């Protein structure tokens, strides 16, 4: 299965530099442009997308809808809670610059192991349903990173920066996930630091 993971476009909370997590905000004007740009980049690089999946969050669903519309498809977007953003618990709403890297697992904070299991299980469920197809998942920064820290650990960690509208193309097999291409992001991985 070819899996395309797209980070949602910008929201007002992103613009303010705050941790959004499970808080549900729609795209702002810049976020709509981020999604449109992601769609344009995808159209140039991926001829056909068979299935569209989204995190239930407004920002991810709106991003996925914009991409679907740019392709001109009349397809359904299925919402899958496996692809929600990490639950940041008490860190939600805090400034990224003051918080990252997170070093304490406070109550309510979804640990690395928990998000990695949730997202990996979601990817494997998609693989069981859609082997041989191309699937796009509209999702979130830490959702994507939870795959990258395991299968592309030489380049990515949870402090890696994924821009709004970043696109990662992965090859998913029963026993492996391989990062094929990164589009619409920085050319070399960048990281949050204090």
mmCIF file of C-alpha atoms in Angstrom, residues 5-6 15 20 49 68 94 104 110 135 171 182-183 187:
data_model
loop_
_atom_site.group_PDB
_atom_site.id
_atom_site.type_symbol
_atom_site.label_atom_id
_atom_site.label_comp_id
_atom_site.label_asym_id
_atom_site.label_seq_id
_atom_site.Cartn_x
_atom_site.Cartn_y
_atom_site.Cartn_z
ATOM 1 C CA UNK A 5 0.309 11.271 5.179
ATOM 2 C CA UNK A 6 -0.462 14.995 4.967
ATOM 3 C CA UNK A 15 -0.093 30.751 14.098
ATOM 4 C CA UNK A 20 -2.966 22.308 19.705
ATOM 5 C CA UNK A 49 -5.382 8.430 -4.900
ATOM 6 C CA UNK A 68 -9.964 15.650 -2.622
ATOM 7 C CA UNK A 94 1.077 26.188 25.969
ATOM 8 C CA UNK A 104 7.856 14.778 31.561
ATOM 9 C CA UNK A 110 -0.230 10.479 25.621
ATOM 10 C CA UNK A 135 -4.379 5.900 0.482
ATOM 11 C CA UNK A 171 5.452 2.169 1.319
ATOM 12 C CA UNK A 182 8.992 13.955 1.663
ATOM 13 C CA UNK A 183 7.249 16.781 -0.194
ATOM 14 C CA UNK A 187 14.676 20.001 2.429
#
